[in-house]
C-alpha positions as protocol buffer text, in pm:
chain_id: "A"
residue {
  index: 1
  type: MET
  ca { x: 1559 y: -37 z: 1032 }
}
residue {
  index: 2
  type: PRO
  ca { x: 1561 y: -310 z: 1297 }
}
residue {
  index: 3
  type: SER
  ca { x: 1455 y: -217 z: 1650 }
}
residue {
  index: 4
  type: GLY
  ca { x: 1750 y: -120 z: 1864 }
}
residue {
  index: 5
  type: CYS
  ca { x: 1961 y: -6 z: 1567 }
}
residue {
  index: 6
  type: ASP
  ca { x: 2015 y: 369 z: 1551 }
}
residue {
  index: 7
  type: ASP
  ca { x: 1875 y: 495 z: 1219 }
}
residue {
  index: 8
  type: GLU
  ca { x: 2145 y: 763 z: 1213 }
}
residue {
  index: 9
  type: GLU
  ca { x: 2420 y: 499 z: 1214 }
}
residue {
  index: 10
  type: LEU
  ca { x: 2292 y: 303 z: 913 }
}
residue {
  index: 11
  type: PRO
  ca { x: 2277 y: 416 z: 549 }
}
residue {
  index: 12
  type: TRP
  ca { x: 1951 y: 520 z: 382 }
}
residue {
  index: 13
  type: SER
  ca { x: 2092 y: 541 z: 29 }
}
residue {
  index: 14
  type: ARG
  ca { x: 1977 y: 326 z: -261 }
}
residue {
  index: 15
  type: VAL
  ca { x: 2328 y: 325 z: -408 }
}
residue {
  index: 16
  type: GLY
  ca { x: 2668 y: 298 z: -247 }
}
residue {
  index: 17
  type: GLU
  ca { x: 3020 y: 171 z: -296 }
}
residue {
  index: 18
  type: THR
  ca { x: 2917 y: -171 z: -165 }
}
residue {
  index: 19
  type: TYR
  ca { x: 2594 y: -343 z: -69 }
}
residue {
  index: 20
  type: LEU
  ca { x: 2671 y: -261 z: 296 }
}
residue {
  index: 21
  type: ASP
  ca { x: 2669 y: 110 z: 207 }
}
residue {
  index: 22
  type: THR
  ca { x: 2302 y: 92 z: 99 }
}
residue {
  index: 23
  type: LYS
  ca { x: 1978 y: 63 z: 292 }
}
residue {
  index: 24
  type: TYR
  ca { x: 1901 y: -278 z: 142 }
}
residue {
  index: 25
  type: ALA
  ca { x: 2123 y: -468 z: 384 }
}
residue {
  index: 26
  type: TYR
  ca { x: 1943 y: -325 z: 686 }
}
residue {
  index: 27
  type: VAL
  ca { x: 1590 y: -200 z: 614 }
}
residue {
  index: 28
  type: CYS
  ca { x: 1287 y: -393 z: 743 }
}
residue {
  index: 29
  type: HIS
  ca { x: 997 y: -407 z: 499 }
}
residue {
  index: 30
  type: ALA
  ca { x: 644 y: -312 z: 606 }
}
residue {
  index: 31
  type: GLU
  ca { x: 532 y: -675 z: 597 }
}
residue {
  index: 32
  type: MET
  ca { x: 802 y: -775 z: 846 }
}
residue {
  index: 33
  type: ASN
  ca { x: 714 y: -487 z: 1077 }
}
residue {
  index: 34
  type: ALA
  ca { x: 343 y: -571 z: 1065 }
}
residue {
  index: 35
  type: ILE
  ca { x: 399 y: -939 z: 1145 }
}
residue {
  index: 36
  type: MET
  ca { x: 666 y: -886 z: 1410 }
}
residue {
  index: 37
  type: ASN
  ca { x: 483 y: -601 z: 1586 }
}
residue {
  index: 38
  type: LYS
  ca { x: 146 y: -773 z: 1610 }
}
residue {
  index: 39
  type: ASN
  ca { x: 137 y: -736 z: 1991 }
}
residue {
  index: 40
  type: SER
  ca { x: 119 y: -1111 z: 2063 }
}
residue {
  index: 41
  type: ALA
  ca { x: -205 y: -1158 z: 1870 }
}
residue {
  index: 42
  type: SER
  ca { x: -216 y: -1435 z: 1615 }
}
residue {
  index: 43
  type: VAL
  ca { x: -227 y: -1329 z: 1251 }
}
residue {
  index: 44
  type: LYS
  ca { x: -327 y: -1679 z: 1140 }
}
residue {
  index: 45
  type: ASN
  ca { x: -602 y: -1662 z: 873 }
}
residue {
  index: 46
  type: CYS
  ca { x: -574 y: -1280 z: 858 }
}
residue {
  index: 47
  type: THR
  ca { x: -542 y: -1047 z: 559 }
}
residue {
  index: 48
  type: ILE
  ca { x: -238 y: -821 z: 523 }
}
residue {
  index: 49
  type: TYR
  ca { x: -269 y: -490 z: 333 }
}
residue {
  index: 50
  type: VAL
  ca { x: 53 y: -360 z: 176 }
}
residue {
  index: 51
  type: ALA
  ca { x: 154 y: -87 z: -66 }
}
residue {
  index: 52
  type: LEU
  ca { x: 378 y: -303 z: -286 }
}
residue {
  index: 53
  type: PHE
  ca { x: 347 y: -668 z: -385 }
}
residue {
  index: 54
  type: PRO
  ca { x: 564 y: -854 z: -133 }
}
residue {
  index: 55
  type: CYS
  ca { x: 921 y: -954 z: -217 }
}
residue {
  index: 56
  type: ASN
  ca { x: 1018 y: -1319 z: -170 }
}
residue {
  index: 57
  type: GLU
  ca { x: 1167 y: -1258 z: 176 }
}
residue {
  index: 58
  type: CYS
  ca { x: 843 y: -1099 z: 299 }
}
residue {
  index: 59
  type: ALA
  ca { x: 644 y: -1375 z: 127 }
}
residue {
  index: 60
  type: LYS
  ca { x: 829 y: -1630 z: 342 }
}
residue {
  index: 61
  type: LEU
  ca { x: 725 y: -1441 z: 657 }
}
residue {
  index: 62
  type: ILE
  ca { x: 366 y: -1417 z: 533 }
}
residue {
  index: 63
  type: VAL
  ca { x: 350 y: -1792 z: 462 }
}
residue {
  index: 64
  type: GLN
  ca { x: 510 y: -1885 z: 795 }
}
residue {
  index: 65
  type: SER
  ca { x: 279 y: -1654 z: 992 }
}
residue {
  index: 66
  type: GLY
  ca { x: -39 y: -1818 z: 860 }
}
residue {
  index: 67
  type: ILE
  ca { x: -175 y: -1509 z: 684 }
}
residue {
  index: 68
  type: LYS
  ca { x: -424 y: -1625 z: 422 }
}
residue {
  index: 69
  type: GLU
  ca { x: -470 y: -1319 z: 197 }
}
residue {
  index: 70
  type: VAL
  ca { x: -248 y: -1041 z: 65 }
}
residue {
  index: 71
  type: VAL
  ca { x: -401 y: -720 z: -70 }
}
residue {
  index: 72
  type: TYR
  ca { x: -149 y: -495 z: -242 }
}
residue {
  index: 73
  type: TYR
  ca { x: -174 y: -160 z: -419 }
}
residue {
  index: 74
  type: SER
  ca { x: 110 y: -174 z: -670 }
}
residue {
  index: 75
  type: ALA
  ca { x: 292 y: -453 z: -848 }
}
residue {
  index: 76
  type: LYS
  ca { x: 555 y: -225 z: -1000 }
}
residue {
  index: 77
  type: ASN
  ca { x: 815 y: -501 z: -962 }
}
residue {
  index: 78
  type: GLY
  ca { x: 569 y: -772 z: -1061 }
}
residue {
  index: 79
  type: GLU
  ca { x: 791 y: -933 z: -1323 }
}
residue {
  index: 80
  type: SER
  ca { x: 1100 y: -953 z: -1102 }
}
residue {
  index: 81
  type: MET
  ca { x: 1234 y: -1293 z: -997 }
}
residue {
  index: 82
  type: GLU
  ca { x: 1150 y: -1202 z: -635 }
}
residue {
  index: 83
  type: ALA
  ca { x: 784 y: -1136 z: -722 }
}
residue {
  index: 84
  type: LYS
  ca { x: 764 y: -1457 z: -924 }
}
residue {
  index: 85
  type: ALA
  ca { x: 902 y: -1650 z: -626 }
}
residue {
  index: 86
  type: SER
  ca { x: 645 y: -1479 z: -400 }
}
residue {
  index: 87
  type: ARG
  ca { x: 356 y: -1576 z: -626 }
}
residue {
  index: 88
  type: LYS
  ca { x: 480 y: -1935 z: -641 }
}
residue {
  index: 89
  type: MET
  ca { x: 503 y: -1959 z: -260 }
}
residue {
  index: 90
  type: PHE
  ca { x: 159 y: -1798 z: -216 }
}
residue {
  index: 91
  type: GLU
  ca { x: 2 y: -2039 z: -464 }
}
residue {
  index: 92
  type: LEU
  ca { x: 167 y: -2345 z: -306 }
}
residue {
  index: 93
  type: ALA
  ca { x: 58 y: -2230 z: 42 }
}
residue {
  index: 94
  type: GLY
  ca { x: -298 y: -2151 z: -68 }
}
residue {
  index: 95
  type: ILE
  ca { x: -262 y: -1779 z: 6 }
}
residue {
  index: 96
  type: LYS
  ca { x: -489 y: -1556 z: -201 }
}
residue {
  index: 97
  type: TYR
  ca { x: -344 y: -1233 z: -336 }
}
residue {
  index: 98
  type: ARG
  ca { x: -513 y: -948 z: -517 }
}
residue {
  index: 99
  type: GLN
  ca { x: -448 y: -594 z: -622 }
}
residue {
  index: 100
  type: HIS
  ca { x: -656 y: -319 z: -463 }
}
residue {
  index: 101
  type: ILE
  ca { x: -772 y: -71 z: -723 }
}
residue {
  index: 102
  type: PRO
  ca { x: -918 y: 231 z: -542 }
}
residue {
  index: 103
  type: LYS
  ca { x: -1233 y: 396 z: -673 }
}
residue {
  index: 104
  type: GLU
  ca { x: -1086 y: 739 z: -605 }
}
residue {
  index: 105
  type: GLU
  ca { x: -738 y: 857 z: -702 }
}
residue {
  index: 106
  type: LYS
  ca { x: -697 y: 1073 z: -395 }
}
residue {
  index: 107
  type: LEU
  ca { x: -837 y: 1070 z: -41 }
}
residue {
  index: 108
  type: VAL
  ca { x: -792 y: 1374 z: 182 }
}
residue {
  index: 109
  type: ILE
  ca { x: -854 y: 1367 z: 556 }
}
residue {
  index: 110
  type: ASP
  ca { x: -936 y: 1706 z: 709 }
}
residue {
  index: 111
  type: PHE
  ca { x: -798 y: 1687 z: 1063 }
}
residue {
  index: 112
  type: SER
  ca { x: -936 y: 2032 z: 1149 }
}
residue {
  index: 113
  type: VAL
  ca { x: -1288 y: 1886 z: 1127 }
}
residue {
  index: 114
  type: ILE
  ca { x: -1189 y: 1585 z: 1337 }
}
residue {
  index: 115
  type: ASN
  ca { x: -1031 y: 1805 z: 1605 }
}
residue {
  index: 116
  type: LYS
  ca { x: -1347 y: 2018 z: 1647 }
}
residue {
  index: 117
  type: ASN
  ca { x: -1515 y: 1733 z: 1837 }
}
residue {
  index: 118
  type: LYS
  ca { x: -1255 y: 1674 z: 2109 }
}
residue {
  index: 119
  type: SER
  ca { x: -1509 y: 1558 z: 2370 }
}
residue {
  index: 120
  type: GLN
  ca { x: -1562 y: 1229 z: 2188 }
}
residue {
  index: 121
  type: PRO
  ca { x: -1413 y: 932 z: 2380 }
}
residue {
  index: 122
  type: THR
  ca { x: -1107 y: 760 z: 2237 }
}
residue {
  index: 123
  type: GLY
  ca { x: -1188 y: 456 z: 2030 }
}
residue {
  index: 124
  type: MET
  ca { x: -1523 y: 590 z: 1913 }
}
residue {
  index: 125
  type: LYS
  ca { x: -1583 y: 641 z: 1544 }
}
residue {
  index: 126
  type: ALA
  ca { x: -1494 y: 996 z: 1447 }
}
residue {
  index: 127
  type: SER
  ca { x: -1780 y: 1208 z: 1320 }
}
residue {
  index: 128
  type: ALA
  ca { x: -1561 y: 1368 z: 1055 }
}
residue {
  index: 129
  type: THR
  ca { x: -1573 y: 1230 z: 706 }
}
residue {
  index: 130
  type: ALA
  ca { x: -1293 y: 1201 z: 455 }
}
residue {
  index: 131
  type: MET
  ca { x: -1325 y: 1438 z: 162 }
}
residue {
  index: 132
  type: ARG
  ca { x: -1267 y: 1298 z: -185 }
}
residue {
  index: 133
  type: ARG
  ca { x: -1116 y: 1516 z: -453 }
}
């Protein structure tokens, strides 16, 4: 939900009596949050990593921000009109897009191992490794 709007006052439902009774009128997508919360750094020529292929509204933000590559995990809505519009905008703007296909189906991070080495300064690479199952 947009910053400054109380999440408890807005609907989270996918269905409702009207459009205004659903989350779709209010929710901010991950792409919007990433671009808008970039802490004043430029995202020009950067790569954005997202779970779902961007909708057309997020594609507009991506194009306008100067991002040059989109890496997405799932294109479950890939044949929707919104996704087709996104692809068209990306192609016209010269933005590369590709699906990330992980080598492993699951990645588990064991925080108990990470927490054993609490003396390590913040920002240093953790000595713990992710366990693959």
